[in-house]
Coordinates of C-alpha atoms in Angstrom, one line a residue:
M24 CA 138.3 108.6 307.4
E25 CA 138.9 108.4 310.9
L26 CA 142.4 108.7 312.8
K27 CA 144.5 105.7 313.9
S28 CA 143.2 103.6 317.2
N29 CA 146.8 105.6 319.3
E30 CA 146.3 108.9 318.2
E31 CA 142.2 109.1 319.1
E32 CA 143.7 107.9 322.3
A33 CA 145.7 111.2 322.6
L34 CA 143.8 112.6 322.3
F35 CA 141.1 111.3 325.0
K36 CA 143.5 110.2 327.7
A37 CA 142.2 113.0 330.1
P38 CA 138.2 112.7 329.2
E39 CA 137.0 114.5 332.0
E40 CA 139.4 118.2 330.7
P41 CA 136.9 119.9 328.4
A42 CA 137.4 119.1 324.5
D43 CA 138.2 122.0 321.9
F44 CA 135.6 121.4 318.8
E45 CA 138.5 119.3 316.8
K46 CA 138.5 116.8 319.5
A47 CA 134.6 116.3 320.1
I48 CA 134.0 116.1 315.8
V49 CA 136.7 113.8 316.0
A50 CA 135.1 111.7 319.1
A51 CA 131.6 111.5 316.8
K52 CA 133.4 110.1 314.2
W53 CA 132.4 110.1 310.1
G54 CA 129.4 107.5 308.9
K55 CA 126.2 107.1 308.4
F56 CA 125.2 111.6 309.4
H57 CA 127.5 112.7 307.1
V58 CA 126.4 110.7 304.4
L59 CA 123.5 111.9 304.9
V60 CA 124.1 115.4 305.0
Y61 CA 125.6 115.3 301.6
V62 CA 122.5 113.9 300.2
I63 CA 120.6 116.2 301.8
S64 CA 123.1 118.9 300.1
I65 CA 122.9 117.2 296.7
T66 CA 119.5 120.1 295.9
S67 CA 121.3 122.5 297.8
G68 CA 124.2 122.7 295.7
W69 CA 121.6 121.7 292.7
S70 CA 119.6 125.4 293.2
S71 CA 123.1 126.7 293.5
M72 CA 124.4 125.9 289.8
F73 CA 120.7 125.8 288.7
E74 CA 120.2 129.3 289.7
T75 CA 123.0 130.5 287.2
T76 CA 122.9 127.9 285.1
T77 CA 119.5 127.7 284.1
M78 CA 119.8 130.9 281.7
S79 CA 122.4 128.6 278.8
Y80 CA 119.8 126.1 278.4
V81 CA 116.5 128.3 278.7
F82 CA 118.4 131.0 275.2
P83 CA 118.1 128.9 272.3
A84 CA 114.1 128.0 273.0
A85 CA 113.2 131.7 274.3
E86 CA 115.1 134.1 271.7
C87 CA 112.7 134.2 269.3
D88 CA 109.6 134.1 272.4
L89 CA 111.3 137.3 274.1
H90 CA 112.6 138.7 270.9
L91 CA 116.7 137.9 272.6
N92 CA 119.6 139.6 271.2
L93 CA 123.5 138.8 271.8
E94 CA 124.1 141.9 273.8
D95 CA 120.3 140.6 276.4
K96 CA 122.1 136.4 276.6
G97 CA 124.7 138.7 278.3
L98 CA 122.8 140.9 280.4
L99 CA 120.6 137.7 281.6
N100 CA 123.9 135.5 282.5
A101 CA 125.4 138.4 284.4
V102 CA 122.2 139.7 286.5
T103 CA 121.8 136.3 288.3
Y104 CA 125.6 137.1 289.2
T105 CA 124.5 141.1 290.1
G106 CA 121.9 139.9 292.4
M107 CA 124.3 138.4 295.0
I108 CA 127.0 140.6 294.4
S109 CA 124.2 142.9 296.2
T110 CA 124.2 141.2 299.4
G111 CA 127.9 140.0 299.9
F112 CA 128.0 141.4 303.1
V113 CA 124.6 140.6 304.4
W114 CA 124.0 137.1 304.2
G115 CA 127.7 136.6 305.1
Y116 CA 126.8 138.6 308.5
L117 CA 123.8 136.8 308.8
S118 CA 124.6 133.3 308.4
D119 CA 127.3 133.8 310.9
T120 CA 125.0 135.4 313.4
F121 CA 121.4 133.8 313.6
G122 CA 123.2 130.6 311.8
R123 CA 123.8 128.0 309.2
R124 CA 120.4 125.9 309.1
K125 CA 118.0 128.9 309.9
L126 CA 119.4 130.7 307.0
L127 CA 119.5 128.1 304.7
I128 CA 115.5 126.7 304.9
I129 CA 114.4 131.1 304.6
G130 CA 116.6 131.1 301.4
Y131 CA 115.8 127.9 299.9
C132 CA 112.0 128.7 300.4
L133 CA 112.3 132.7 298.8
D134 CA 115.0 131.1 296.0
A135 CA 111.8 128.6 295.3
F136 CA 110.0 131.5 294.8
F137 CA 111.6 133.6 293.1
V138 CA 112.4 130.7 290.4
L139 CA 108.5 130.3 290.1
L140 CA 108.4 133.9 289.1
S141 CA 111.3 133.6 286.0
S142 CA 109.1 130.8 285.3
A143 CA 106.2 132.2 284.4
S144 CA 107.9 134.8 283.1
Q145 CA 107.1 136.5 279.1
S146 CA 109.2 139.7 279.0
F147 CA 112.8 140.1 278.7
T148 CA 112.5 142.5 281.5
M149 CA 110.5 139.8 284.2
L150 CA 113.1 137.4 283.3
M151 CA 115.9 139.7 284.3
V152 CA 114.1 141.1 287.3
S153 CA 113.3 137.2 288.1
K154 CA 116.6 136.0 287.9
F155 CA 118.3 139.3 289.6
F156 CA 116.3 138.5 292.7
G157 CA 116.7 135.1 292.7
G158 CA 120.5 135.9 292.7
F159 CA 119.9 138.2 295.7
I160 CA 118.7 135.5 297.1
I161 CA 120.6 131.9 296.2
N162 CA 124.0 134.4 297.7
G163 CA 123.1 133.5 301.6
P164 CA 122.4 129.6 301.1
F165 CA 125.2 129.2 299.2
S166 CA 128.2 130.4 301.8
A167 CA 125.7 128.7 304.4
I168 CA 126.2 125.6 302.9
T169 CA 129.6 125.9 302.0
T170 CA 130.6 126.3 306.3
Y171 CA 128.3 123.6 307.8
I172 CA 129.4 121.6 305.5
S173 CA 133.3 122.6 306.7
E174 CA 132.1 122.3 310.3
L175 CA 130.9 118.9 310.5
H176 CA 134.2 117.4 309.6
C177 CA 137.7 118.1 311.5
S178 CA 140.4 119.4 309.8
K179 CA 141.8 115.7 308.0
Q180 CA 138.5 115.2 306.6
R181 CA 137.9 119.4 305.3
G182 CA 139.1 119.4 302.0
K183 CA 137.7 116.2 300.7
A184 CA 134.0 117.6 302.4
Q185 CA 134.7 120.6 299.6
F186 CA 135.4 118.4 296.6
V187 CA 132.3 116.6 297.9
L188 CA 130.7 119.7 297.4
G189 CA 131.7 120.4 294.0
I190 CA 130.9 116.6 292.8
I191 CA 127.6 117.6 293.8
Y192 CA 127.9 121.1 292.5
S193 CA 129.0 119.3 288.8
A194 CA 126.4 117.0 288.9
A195 CA 123.6 119.5 288.7
N196 CA 125.2 120.3 285.2
F197 CA 124.6 116.9 283.9
V198 CA 121.0 117.0 285.2
L199 CA 120.2 120.1 284.2
P200 CA 120.8 119.7 279.9
F201 CA 119.4 115.4 280.8
L202 CA 116.4 117.5 281.8
A203 CA 116.6 119.9 279.1
I204 CA 116.1 116.6 276.0
Y205 CA 112.8 116.0 277.4
V206 CA 111.3 119.5 277.8
L207 CA 112.8 122.0 275.7
P208 CA 112.2 120.3 272.4
L209 CA 108.8 120.5 273.6
N210 CA 105.9 122.1 271.0
F211 CA 104.3 123.2 273.8
N212 CA 102.6 126.3 273.5
K213 CA 99.9 127.4 276.1
E214 CA 97.7 130.3 275.7
L215 CA 95.8 131.2 279.1
G216 CA 94.6 134.0 278.0
Y217 CA 95.1 137.9 277.5
G218 CA 98.1 137.2 276.5
F219 CA 99.6 134.4 278.9
V220 CA 101.8 132.0 276.9
I221 CA 103.5 128.9 278.7
H222 CA 106.5 128.0 276.5
S223 CA 108.4 124.0 276.6
W224 CA 110.9 126.6 278.2
N225 CA 108.4 128.4 281.2
L226 CA 108.4 124.8 281.9
Y227 CA 111.3 123.8 282.4
L228 CA 111.9 126.8 285.3
F229 CA 108.9 125.6 286.9
I230 CA 110.6 122.1 287.3
C231 CA 113.9 123.6 288.1
A232 CA 112.0 125.3 291.0
F233 CA 111.1 122.6 292.9
I234 CA 115.2 121.6 293.6
P235 CA 115.2 124.8 296.5
L236 CA 111.6 124.2 297.9
I237 CA 113.3 120.7 298.6
S238 CA 116.4 121.5 300.0
A239 CA 114.1 124.4 302.7
V240 CA 112.0 121.0 303.4
A241 CA 115.1 119.3 304.1
F242 CA 116.9 121.4 306.0
L243 CA 114.0 121.3 309.0
F244 CA 115.5 117.3 310.0
V245 CA 119.3 118.4 310.2
P246 CA 120.8 119.8 313.4
E247 CA 122.8 123.0 313.9
S248 CA 125.7 123.1 313.1
P249 CA 127.9 122.1 316.1
K250 CA 130.8 124.9 316.0
F251 CA 127.8 127.2 315.6
L252 CA 126.8 126.7 318.2
M253 CA 130.2 126.8 320.5
T254 CA 130.9 129.9 319.5
T255 CA 127.8 131.5 320.2
G256 CA 128.1 129.5 323.8
N257 CA 125.5 127.0 323.8
N258 CA 127.5 124.6 324.4
E259 CA 124.5 122.3 325.8
K260 CA 122.9 121.9 322.1
A261 CA 126.6 122.1 320.4
L262 CA 126.3 119.0 323.0
R263 CA 123.7 117.6 322.2
V264 CA 124.3 117.6 318.7
F265 CA 127.8 116.0 318.7
Q266 CA 125.8 113.1 320.4
K267 CA 123.5 112.7 317.5
I268 CA 126.2 112.9 315.2
Y269 CA 128.2 110.2 316.8
S270 CA 124.8 107.5 317.8
M271 CA 124.0 108.4 314.1
N272 CA 128.0 107.3 313.0
T273 CA 128.3 104.3 315.4
G274 CA 125.0 102.7 316.4
K275 CA 126.1 103.2 320.2
P276 CA 123.9 104.9 322.8
A277 CA 124.1 109.2 322.5
D278 CA 125.5 108.9 326.3
T279 CA 128.2 106.9 325.3
Y280 CA 130.0 109.4 323.2
P281 CA 133.6 110.3 325.1
I282 CA 133.0 114.0 325.3
K283 CA 131.4 115.0 328.6
V284 CA 131.9 119.2 328.6
L285 CA 133.1 121.4 325.9
I286 CA 135.5 124.5 326.3
N287 CA 133.7 127.5 326.5
E288 CA 135.2 129.6 323.1
I289 CA 133.6 132.8 324.6
E290 CA 135.5 133.0 327.8
L291 CA 138.6 131.7 325.4
N292 CA 138.1 134.5 322.6
H293 CA 137.5 137.1 325.2
G294 CA 139.7 139.9 325.5
K295 CA 140.6 139.0 321.3
D296 CA 140.0 141.2 318.6
N297 CA 138.0 138.8 316.8
G298 CA 134.7 139.9 317.9
K299 CA 132.3 137.8 320.4
I300 CA 128.8 136.8 319.7
T301 CA 126.3 136.3 322.7
T302 CA 122.9 135.2 323.0
N303 CA 119.7 136.8 324.2
R304 CA 120.9 140.0 322.8
T305 CA 118.7 142.5 320.8
K306 CA 119.1 142.9 317.1
G307 CA 121.3 146.4 318.0
E308 CA 123.5 144.3 319.6
A309 CA 123.4 141.4 317.3
F310 CA 124.4 144.5 314.9
L311 CA 126.9 145.4 316.5
E312 CA 128.4 142.1 318.0
G313 CA 128.2 141.1 313.7
W314 CA 130.2 144.2 313.3
N315 CA 132.5 143.2 315.9
Q316 CA 133.2 139.8 314.2
V317 CA 134.2 141.5 310.7
K318 CA 136.0 144.1 311.8
P319 CA 139.1 141.0 311.5
L320 CA 139.4 141.3 308.6
F321 CA 140.2 145.1 307.6
H322 CA 143.4 144.4 310.0
S323 CA 146.4 142.6 309.8
P324 CA 147.6 140.1 309.3
H325 CA 143.3 139.6 307.5
L326 CA 143.6 142.6 304.9
K327 CA 146.2 141.3 303.3
N328 CA 145.3 138.0 302.9
I329 CA 141.0 138.2 301.6
I330 CA 142.5 140.9 299.3
L331 CA 144.7 138.3 297.2
I332 CA 141.8 135.6 297.9
C333 CA 139.0 138.4 295.8
I334 CA 141.2 139.0 293.6
I335 CA 141.9 135.5 292.8
Q336 CA 138.6 134.1 292.5
C337 CA 138.0 137.4 290.6
F338 CA 140.2 136.4 287.8
T339 CA 139.1 132.6 288.4
M340 CA 134.9 133.5 288.4
N341 CA 136.0 135.2 285.4
S342 CA 137.2 133.0 282.7
L343 CA 135.7 129.3 284.5
N344 CA 131.8 131.2 283.7
T345 CA 131.9 132.9 280.9
L346 CA 133.2 130.2 279.5
R347 CA 130.6 128.0 281.5
L348 CA 128.0 129.4 280.8
W349 CA 128.0 130.7 277.2
L350 CA 129.2 126.6 276.0
P351 CA 126.1 125.8 275.8
Q352 CA 125.2 128.2 273.0
L353 CA 128.9 127.6 271.9
F354 CA 127.8 124.1 270.7
Q355 CA 124.7 124.9 269.9
A356 CA 126.0 127.3 266.8
I357 CA 128.3 124.0 266.3
N358 CA 124.7 121.9 266.1
D359 CA 123.2 124.3 263.3
Y360 CA 126.6 124.7 261.4
E361 CA 127.3 120.4 261.3
Q362 CA 123.4 120.2 260.2
N363 CA 123.7 123.5 257.9
H364 CA 127.1 121.5 256.2
N365 CA 126.3 117.8 256.5
G366 CA 130.3 117.2 258.5
S367 CA 132.1 118.4 261.7
A368 CA 133.0 121.9 262.8
A369 CA 136.3 123.9 263.4
L370 CA 135.2 126.1 266.0
C371 CA 135.9 129.3 264.3
D372 CA 134.1 128.6 261.8
A373 CA 131.0 127.6 263.6
L374 CA 131.2 131.2 265.7
A375 CA 131.4 132.9 262.9
V376 CA 127.6 133.0 263.6
F377 CA 128.3 135.5 265.9
K378 CA 129.9 138.2 263.6
P379 CA 127.9 140.8 262.2
N380 CA 126.9 140.4 258.8
K381 CA 126.4 144.1 257.3
T382 CA 124.5 142.7 254.1
V383 CA 121.9 141.3 256.3
T384 CA 119.5 143.7 257.3
V385 CA 118.0 143.5 261.1
E386 CA 114.0 143.2 258.8
S387 CA 115.6 140.7 256.4
K388 CA 116.7 138.1 259.2
Q389 CA 114.0 135.2 260.3
C390 CA 113.7 134.0 263.4
S391 CA 113.6 130.0 263.9
V392 CA 114.5 127.9 266.8
N393 CA 116.3 124.8 266.0
T394 CA 114.9 122.2 268.9
N395 CA 117.4 119.1 267.5
N396 CA 119.7 119.4 269.5
Y397 CA 120.5 116.3 271.3
S398 CA 124.9 117.1 270.5
V399 CA 124.2 120.6 272.5
Y400 CA 122.4 118.8 275.4
N401 CA 124.7 115.1 274.8
N402 CA 128.4 117.0 274.9
S403 CA 127.1 119.4 277.7
M404 CA 126.2 115.8 279.4
I405 CA 129.4 114.5 279.1
V406 CA 131.7 117.8 280.2
S407 CA 129.7 117.6 283.4
A408 CA 130.9 113.7 283.3
V409 CA 134.4 115.2 283.4
T410 CA 134.4 117.9 285.4
I411 CA 132.8 115.3 288.7
I412 CA 136.1 112.5 287.0
A413 CA 138.1 115.1 288.2
Y414 CA 136.7 116.2 291.4
L415 CA 136.8 112.8 292.3
V416 CA 140.6 112.8 291.2
A417 CA 141.5 116.1 292.8
G418 CA 139.9 114.4 295.9
S419 CA 141.4 112.1 296.2
I420 CA 145.2 113.3 295.8
I421 CA 144.6 116.9 297.6
N422 CA 146.3 115.8 300.6
R423 CA 149.2 114.6 298.9
T424 CA 149.8 117.5 296.9
G425 CA 148.5 120.3 298.7
K426 CA 146.1 123.1 298.4
R427 CA 148.0 125.2 297.2
N428 CA 149.5 123.1 294.4
L429 CA 146.9 122.0 293.4
Y430 CA 145.6 124.7 292.9
M431 CA 147.6 126.2 290.9
A432 CA 148.6 122.7 288.3
L433 CA 144.5 123.3 288.0
S434 CA 144.4 126.9 286.9
T435 CA 147.8 126.5 284.5
C436 CA 145.8 123.2 283.0
C437 CA 142.7 126.2 282.4
G438 CA 144.6 128.7 280.9
L439 CA 146.2 126.5 278.6
S440 CA 143.3 124.3 277.9
A441 CA 141.6 127.8 277.0
L442 CA 144.3 128.9 274.5
V443 CA 144.4 126.0 272.7
L444 CA 140.4 125.9 272.2
Y445 CA 141.6 128.7 269.3
F446 CA 143.1 126.0 267.4
S447 CA 140.1 123.5 267.5
R448 CA 139.4 121.5 263.9
N449 CA 136.7 119.7 264.4
T450 CA 133.8 118.9 267.5
I451 CA 136.4 115.8 269.5
M452 CA 139.4 118.0 269.7
T453 CA 136.5 121.6 271.1
L454 CA 134.3 119.1 273.4
T455 CA 137.5 117.8 274.8
L456 CA 139.5 121.0 275.3
A457 CA 136.3 122.2 276.9
S458 CA 135.6 119.3 279.0
L459 CA 138.9 119.3 280.4
F460 CA 138.5 124.0 280.8
I461 CA 134.9 123.8 282.6
A462 CA 136.7 120.0 284.9
T463 CA 139.8 122.3 286.4
G464 CA 138.3 126.0 286.2
S465 CA 135.8 124.0 288.3
V466 CA 137.8 122.7 290.6
M467 CA 140.0 125.7 291.4
I468 CA 137.2 127.2 292.8
N469 CA 136.2 124.7 295.0
T470 CA 140.1 124.4 296.1
L471 CA 139.9 127.7 296.4
L472 CA 137.0 127.9 299.2
A473 CA 139.2 125.1 301.6
I474 CA 142.0 127.3 301.6
I475 CA 139.5 130.0 303.0
V476 CA 138.5 127.5 305.1
D477 CA 141.7 126.9 306.6
M478 CA 143.3 130.9 306.4
F479 CA 140.1 132.1 308.4
P480 CA 138.7 131.1 311.8
T481 CA 135.4 130.2 312.3
T482 CA 133.8 134.1 313.2
L483 CA 135.0 134.6 309.6
R484 CA 135.0 132.3 308.0
T485 CA 131.2 132.2 306.3
M486 CA 131.7 136.4 306.1
T487 CA 135.2 135.6 304.0
V488 CA 133.2 132.7 301.5
S489 CA 130.9 135.8 300.7
L490 CA 133.3 138.3 300.3
A491 CA 135.2 136.4 297.8
M492 CA 132.3 134.6 296.1
M493 CA 131.0 138.2 295.5
S494 CA 134.5 139.1 294.0
G495 CA 134.4 136.3 292.1
R496 CA 130.9 137.3 291.2
S497 CA 131.7 140.2 290.3
G498 CA 134.3 138.9 287.2
A499 CA 131.4 136.8 286.3
V500 CA 129.4 139.7 285.4
I501 CA 132.3 141.5 283.6
G502 CA 132.7 138.7 282.0
N503 CA 129.3 138.0 280.5
A504 CA 129.2 141.1 280.0
L505 CA 132.1 141.6 277.4
Y506 CA 131.3 137.7 275.9
P507 CA 129.5 139.2 273.7
I508 CA 131.9 142.1 272.3
L509 CA 134.7 139.2 272.1
L510 CA 132.7 136.5 270.2
K511 CA 132.4 139.5 267.5
T512 CA 135.4 141.0 267.5
G513 CA 136.8 137.2 265.9
C514 CA 137.3 133.6 267.2
A515 CA 140.4 134.1 269.3
A516 CA 139.5 136.9 271.6
P517 CA 137.3 135.5 273.9
F518 CA 139.9 132.4 274.2
V519 CA 142.5 134.5 274.5
Y520 CA 140.5 136.3 276.8
N521 CA 140.4 132.7 279.2
G522 CA 143.5 131.5 278.8
I523 CA 145.4 135.1 280.4
L524 CA 143.0 135.0 283.3
S525 CA 143.5 131.5 284.6
L526 CA 147.2 132.0 283.9
S527 CA 147.0 133.9 285.9
C528 CA 145.7 133.1 288.9
A529 CA 148.7 130.4 288.8
L530 CA 151.1 132.9 289.7
L531 CA 148.9 134.8 292.1
G532 CA 148.3 131.9 293.8
I533 CA 152.9 131.4 294.3
L534 CA 151.2 134.2 297.2
L535 CA 148.8 131.8 298.9
P536 CA 150.1 130.9 302.4
K537 CA 150.5 127.1 302.6
L538 CA 148.3 126.4 305.3
E539 CA 147.3 122.5 305.3
S540 CA 144.9 120.9 307.8
T541 CA 144.5 122.5 310.4
S542 CA 142.2 123.1 312.9
L543 CA 138.2 125.1 313.3
T544 CA 139.8 128.1 315.6

């Protein structure tokens, strides 16, 4: 992942001249440091996915304990995204003003606390509140880690770096069902007194709380983003970070790093309408400078781009994160149908269980939990494995196809696979189409994030990611609130809904600019 030697010679022909970020990060090479950051980012990516996805596996185990109906499950899926939406501006501002690393450490500590709180839930209301605040917190670290990883790579590596994050997120979706296999079927009901009972699903959430806690500790051992330090005028600290990266990657002494002076971005940006960040400022000054930093988003040429990005991300996450979060429930319906009928299930036959049955009264229904769910978790792991493969393929071709073209191809495939799900006649076909939908939809989100990194300058980048994800999560809230209604209306409605949204993204993708491998300006 390095530039060729003749290109490097051209870059460093005049080493005495101040170097910009692109020149400095290329000189630091790619190697052990980046691998270390990827390893540290594993639990970080998992924390974000765990926060939004754990409920999908808790539902079947907790529905009797918490008396959950279909609408309750939709609300629990949506409430985490509601918490995320409420802090779209706040976390982006904090990250772009005070730094990525500090936000990552504090954010993951707070997230661990709220996951622990959710693990102690004894009621639907308590679980809703803890999941809301978990979403409230995790939005910040999610945006910060995306930007942090981007700012440790040169322009040619940045797109692939986003796909590494995508693989990490997909691995989380593999770990969750794997953990569920061993924890959720346990006949664990420990009464601690005063009506406080710990069930297997409480234990499941308790174990998940260690992931963000590990993330917080891990980021104590990595430096701040050198690009952020340059943007805030801390060139001496930035240079030391570049030297550290260089030394770890090459095994050579830090003082042999070829760059000795970095450009002063404060002076370079002085007078431009993209804000100015200074050091040693008061909180009031920091707030005003943060606002000056954000203002360009609402003016040309950024305004039309941010509106387009937000609409596309809203449709993308609405489609993906409804079916993705309801997929374990759909697999559960298939599993129950197959066990009751001793044969493979057509998807629509299995989903008939969600349609209201007026001949059965509420009082006559018996709540029971089927713990024989190995196929549910196994299918979920297969979907995650296919998604990981999709990220590997996309990462290897993105520079050849271009980000925009790749996004449009993925969204077309995603939409068609959702539509064809309606015609699925057996479990294997359902699993294949669901894997294709989740894989292409997941890669779509990271492709769009890679496009954002190319479209917007550093001082606006984290804020833009936050706004785009806020729009996407708004779509996820709407989708998860609607999905119980769609499931009750019949088999076709949910999949037509998913398919049209994804195909709309393909059409809107035509409007995205072709900005490939630009530098971090």
